mmCIF file of C-alpha atoms and ligand atoms in Angstrom:
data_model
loop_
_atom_site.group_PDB
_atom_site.id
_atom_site.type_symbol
_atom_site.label_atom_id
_atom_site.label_comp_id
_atom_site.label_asym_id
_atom_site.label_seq_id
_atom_site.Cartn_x
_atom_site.Cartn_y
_atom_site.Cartn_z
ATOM 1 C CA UNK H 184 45.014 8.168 21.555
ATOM 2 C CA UNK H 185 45.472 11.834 20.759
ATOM 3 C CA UNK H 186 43.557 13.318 18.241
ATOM 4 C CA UNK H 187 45.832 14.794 15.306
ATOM 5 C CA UNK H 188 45.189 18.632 16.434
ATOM 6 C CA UNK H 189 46.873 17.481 19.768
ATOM 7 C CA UNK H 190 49.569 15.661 17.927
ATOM 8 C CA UNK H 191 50.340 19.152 16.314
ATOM 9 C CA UNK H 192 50.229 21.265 19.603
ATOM 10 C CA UNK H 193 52.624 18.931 20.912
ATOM 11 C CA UNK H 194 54.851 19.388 18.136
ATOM 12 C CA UNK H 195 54.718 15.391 16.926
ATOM 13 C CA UNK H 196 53.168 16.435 13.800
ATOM 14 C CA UNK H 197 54.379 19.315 11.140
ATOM 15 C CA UNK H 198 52.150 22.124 11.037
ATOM 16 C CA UNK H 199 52.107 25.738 9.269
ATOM 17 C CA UNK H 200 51.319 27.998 13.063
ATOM 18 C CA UNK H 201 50.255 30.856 12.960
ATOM 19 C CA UNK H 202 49.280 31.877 16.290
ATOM 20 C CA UNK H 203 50.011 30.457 19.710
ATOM 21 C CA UNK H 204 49.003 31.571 23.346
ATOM 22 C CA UNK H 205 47.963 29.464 26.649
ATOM 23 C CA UNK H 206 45.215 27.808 25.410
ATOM 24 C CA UNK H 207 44.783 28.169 21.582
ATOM 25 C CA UNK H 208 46.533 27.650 18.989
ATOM 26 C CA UNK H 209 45.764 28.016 14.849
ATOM 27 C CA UNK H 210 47.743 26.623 11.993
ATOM 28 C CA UNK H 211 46.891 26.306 8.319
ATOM 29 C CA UNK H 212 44.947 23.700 6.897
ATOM 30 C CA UNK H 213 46.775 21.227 4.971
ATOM 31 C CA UNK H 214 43.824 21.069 2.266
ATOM 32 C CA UNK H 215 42.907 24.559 1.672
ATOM 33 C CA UNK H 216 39.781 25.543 0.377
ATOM 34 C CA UNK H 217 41.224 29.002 -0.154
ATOM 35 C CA UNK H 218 44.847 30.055 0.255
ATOM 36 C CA UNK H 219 44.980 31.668 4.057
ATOM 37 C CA UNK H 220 42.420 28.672 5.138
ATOM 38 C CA UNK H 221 43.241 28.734 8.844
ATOM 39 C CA UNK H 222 42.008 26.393 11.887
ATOM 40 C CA UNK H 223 41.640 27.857 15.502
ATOM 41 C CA UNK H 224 41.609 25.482 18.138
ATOM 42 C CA UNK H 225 41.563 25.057 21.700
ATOM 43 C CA UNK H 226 44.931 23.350 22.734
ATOM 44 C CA UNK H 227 43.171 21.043 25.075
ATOM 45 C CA UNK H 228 40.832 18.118 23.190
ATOM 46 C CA UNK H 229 37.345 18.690 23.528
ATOM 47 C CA UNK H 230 35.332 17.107 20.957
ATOM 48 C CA UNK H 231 32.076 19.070 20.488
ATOM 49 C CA UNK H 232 31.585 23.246 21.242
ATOM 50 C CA UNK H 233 29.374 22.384 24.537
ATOM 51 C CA UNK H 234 32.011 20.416 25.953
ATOM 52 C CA UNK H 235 34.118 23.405 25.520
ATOM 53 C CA UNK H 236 34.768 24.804 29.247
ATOM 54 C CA UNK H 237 33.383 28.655 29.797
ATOM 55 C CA UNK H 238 36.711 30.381 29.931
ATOM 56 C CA UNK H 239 38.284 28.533 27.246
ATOM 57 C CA UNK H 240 35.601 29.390 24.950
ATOM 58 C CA UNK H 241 36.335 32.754 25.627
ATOM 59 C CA UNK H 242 39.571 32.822 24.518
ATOM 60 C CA UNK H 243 39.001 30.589 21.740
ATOM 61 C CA UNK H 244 36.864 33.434 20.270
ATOM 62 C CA UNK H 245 39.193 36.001 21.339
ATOM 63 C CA UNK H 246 41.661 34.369 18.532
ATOM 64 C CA UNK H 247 39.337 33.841 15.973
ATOM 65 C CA UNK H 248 38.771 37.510 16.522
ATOM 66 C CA UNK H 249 41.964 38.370 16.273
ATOM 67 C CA UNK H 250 42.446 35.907 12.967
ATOM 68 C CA UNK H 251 39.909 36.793 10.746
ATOM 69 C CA UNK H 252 41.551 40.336 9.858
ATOM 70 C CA UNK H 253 45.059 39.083 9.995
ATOM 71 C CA UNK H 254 43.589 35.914 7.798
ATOM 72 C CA UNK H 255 41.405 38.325 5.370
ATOM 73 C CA UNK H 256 44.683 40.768 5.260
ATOM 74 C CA UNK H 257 47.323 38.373 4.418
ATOM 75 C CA UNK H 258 45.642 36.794 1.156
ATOM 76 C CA UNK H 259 43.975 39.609 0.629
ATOM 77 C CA UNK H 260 40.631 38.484 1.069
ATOM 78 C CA UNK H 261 36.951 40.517 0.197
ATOM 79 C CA UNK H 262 35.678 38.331 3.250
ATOM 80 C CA UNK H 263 35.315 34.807 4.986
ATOM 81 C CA UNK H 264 33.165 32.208 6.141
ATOM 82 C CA UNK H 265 33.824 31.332 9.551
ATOM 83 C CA UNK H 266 32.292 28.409 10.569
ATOM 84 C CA UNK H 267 32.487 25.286 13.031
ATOM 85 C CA UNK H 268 31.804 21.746 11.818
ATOM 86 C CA UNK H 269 30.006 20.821 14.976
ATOM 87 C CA UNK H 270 29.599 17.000 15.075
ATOM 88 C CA UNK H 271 29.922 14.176 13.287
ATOM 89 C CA UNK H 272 26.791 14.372 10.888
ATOM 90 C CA UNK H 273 27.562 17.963 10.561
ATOM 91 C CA UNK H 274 30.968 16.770 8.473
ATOM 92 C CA UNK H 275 33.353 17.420 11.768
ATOM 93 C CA UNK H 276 36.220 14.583 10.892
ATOM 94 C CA UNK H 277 38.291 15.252 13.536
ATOM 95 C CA UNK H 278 37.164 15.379 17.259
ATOM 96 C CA UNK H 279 38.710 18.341 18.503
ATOM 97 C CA UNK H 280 36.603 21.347 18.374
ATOM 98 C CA UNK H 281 38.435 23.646 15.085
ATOM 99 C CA UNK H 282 37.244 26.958 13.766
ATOM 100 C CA UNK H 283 37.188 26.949 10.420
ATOM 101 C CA UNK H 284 38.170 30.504 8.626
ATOM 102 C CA UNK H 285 37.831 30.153 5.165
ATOM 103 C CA UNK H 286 38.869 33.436 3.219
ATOM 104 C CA UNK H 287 36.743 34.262 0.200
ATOM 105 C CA UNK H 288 37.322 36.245 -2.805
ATOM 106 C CA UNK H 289 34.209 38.265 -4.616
ATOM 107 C CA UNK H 290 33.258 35.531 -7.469
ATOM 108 C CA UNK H 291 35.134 32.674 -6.088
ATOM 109 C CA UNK H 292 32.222 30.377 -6.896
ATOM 110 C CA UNK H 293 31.584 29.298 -3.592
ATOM 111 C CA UNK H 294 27.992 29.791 -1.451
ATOM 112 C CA UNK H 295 26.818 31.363 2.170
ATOM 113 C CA UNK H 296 26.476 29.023 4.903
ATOM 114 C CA UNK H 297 22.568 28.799 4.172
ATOM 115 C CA UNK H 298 24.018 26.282 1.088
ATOM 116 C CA UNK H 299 25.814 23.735 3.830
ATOM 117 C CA UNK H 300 22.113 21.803 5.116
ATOM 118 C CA UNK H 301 19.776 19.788 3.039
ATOM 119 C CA UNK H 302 16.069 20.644 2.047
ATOM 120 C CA UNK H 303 14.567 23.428 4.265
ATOM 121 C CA UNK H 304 12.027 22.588 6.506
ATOM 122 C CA UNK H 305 8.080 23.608 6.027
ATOM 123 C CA UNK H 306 7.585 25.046 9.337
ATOM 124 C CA UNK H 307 3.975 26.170 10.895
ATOM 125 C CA UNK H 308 4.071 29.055 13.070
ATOM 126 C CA UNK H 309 3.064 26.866 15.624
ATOM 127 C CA UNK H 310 6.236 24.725 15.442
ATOM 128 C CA UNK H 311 8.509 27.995 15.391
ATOM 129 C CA UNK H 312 6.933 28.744 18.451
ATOM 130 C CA UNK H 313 7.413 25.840 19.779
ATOM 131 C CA UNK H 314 11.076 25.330 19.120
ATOM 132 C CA UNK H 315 11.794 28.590 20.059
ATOM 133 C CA UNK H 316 10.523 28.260 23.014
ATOM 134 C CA UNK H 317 12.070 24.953 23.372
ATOM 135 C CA UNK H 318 15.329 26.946 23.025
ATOM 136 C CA UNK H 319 14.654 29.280 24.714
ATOM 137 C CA UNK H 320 14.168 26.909 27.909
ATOM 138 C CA UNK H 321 17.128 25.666 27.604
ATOM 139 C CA UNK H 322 19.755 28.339 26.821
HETATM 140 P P1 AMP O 260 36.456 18.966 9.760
HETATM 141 O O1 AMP O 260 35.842 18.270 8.604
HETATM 142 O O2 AMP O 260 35.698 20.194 10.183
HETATM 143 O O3 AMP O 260 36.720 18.027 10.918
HETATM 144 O O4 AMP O 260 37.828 19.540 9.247
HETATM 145 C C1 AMP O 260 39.065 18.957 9.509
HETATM 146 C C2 AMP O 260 40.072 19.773 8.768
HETATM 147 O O5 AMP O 260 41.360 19.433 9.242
HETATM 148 C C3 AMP O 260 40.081 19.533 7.255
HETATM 149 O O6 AMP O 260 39.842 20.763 6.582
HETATM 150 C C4 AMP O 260 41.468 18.990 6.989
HETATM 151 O O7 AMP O 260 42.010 19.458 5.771
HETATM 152 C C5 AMP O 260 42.248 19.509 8.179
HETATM 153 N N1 AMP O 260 43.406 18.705 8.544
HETATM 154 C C6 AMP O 260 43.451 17.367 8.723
HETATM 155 N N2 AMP O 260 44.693 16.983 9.092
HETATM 156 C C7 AMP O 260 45.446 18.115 9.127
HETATM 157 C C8 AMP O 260 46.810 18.396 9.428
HETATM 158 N N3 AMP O 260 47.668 17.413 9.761
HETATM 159 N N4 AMP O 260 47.237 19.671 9.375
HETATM 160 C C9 AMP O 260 46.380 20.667 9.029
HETATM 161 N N5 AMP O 260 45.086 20.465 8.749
HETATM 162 C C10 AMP O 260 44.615 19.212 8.780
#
């Protein structure tokens, strides 16, 4: 079963495109949070960033690059938040990897990104270093 994204690449399901090349493709979203409220996605389904191949993830950023002024110029934007719902208890509802861009307008009444977790964490130095270095190991 297809996820809905894939459904609108393949031209099953209506969708308002905006860009198209080999391997993305962005389209606005059908519930806006701000007029211009685009998705970039990769065409091919991968569900979570890391599962997103190397070169794909390259061009995936090269058309979010490409959006964002073409996005911010069209509604005539002050900015936007551009942001990836990156699993399930993150919000993502659909499992195929989407860029949000999300235009915003000086006193639109909406927050930064700091606003989207929960209670921030107490953290020691000690545990900073520790997670950075955990990081670190790893990246
Ligand atoms: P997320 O919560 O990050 O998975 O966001 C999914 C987004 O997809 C939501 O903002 C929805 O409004 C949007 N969406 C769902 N179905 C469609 C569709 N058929 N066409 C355009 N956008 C959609």
């Amino acid at each position: 079963m297809s996820t809905i994204f894939s459904q609108i690449v393949a031209g099953d399901i209506p969708a308002r495109v905006v860009y198209e090349d080999e391997t993305t493709y962005a389209f606005l979203d059908a519930n806006p949070l701000a007029p211009g409220h685009t998705l970039v996605i990769p065409k091919d389904e991968y569900e979570r960033l890391d599962d997103v191949p190397d070169d794909v993830a390259t061009d995936l950023y090269a058309t979010i690059h490409r959006l964002v002024p073409a996005v911010e110029e069209s509604v005539d934007a002050d900015a936007t938040t551009v942001a990836f719902n990156n699993g399930e208890a993150a919000g993502q509802e659909v499992p195929h990897v989407h860029c949000h861009i999300v235009p915003r307008f000086e006193g639109d009444g909406g927050g930064p990104i700091h606003a989207v977790a929960g209670d921030r964490p107490d953290l020691e130095d000690d545990e900073l270093d520790d997670i950075a270095a955990e990081i670190e190991s790893r990246a």
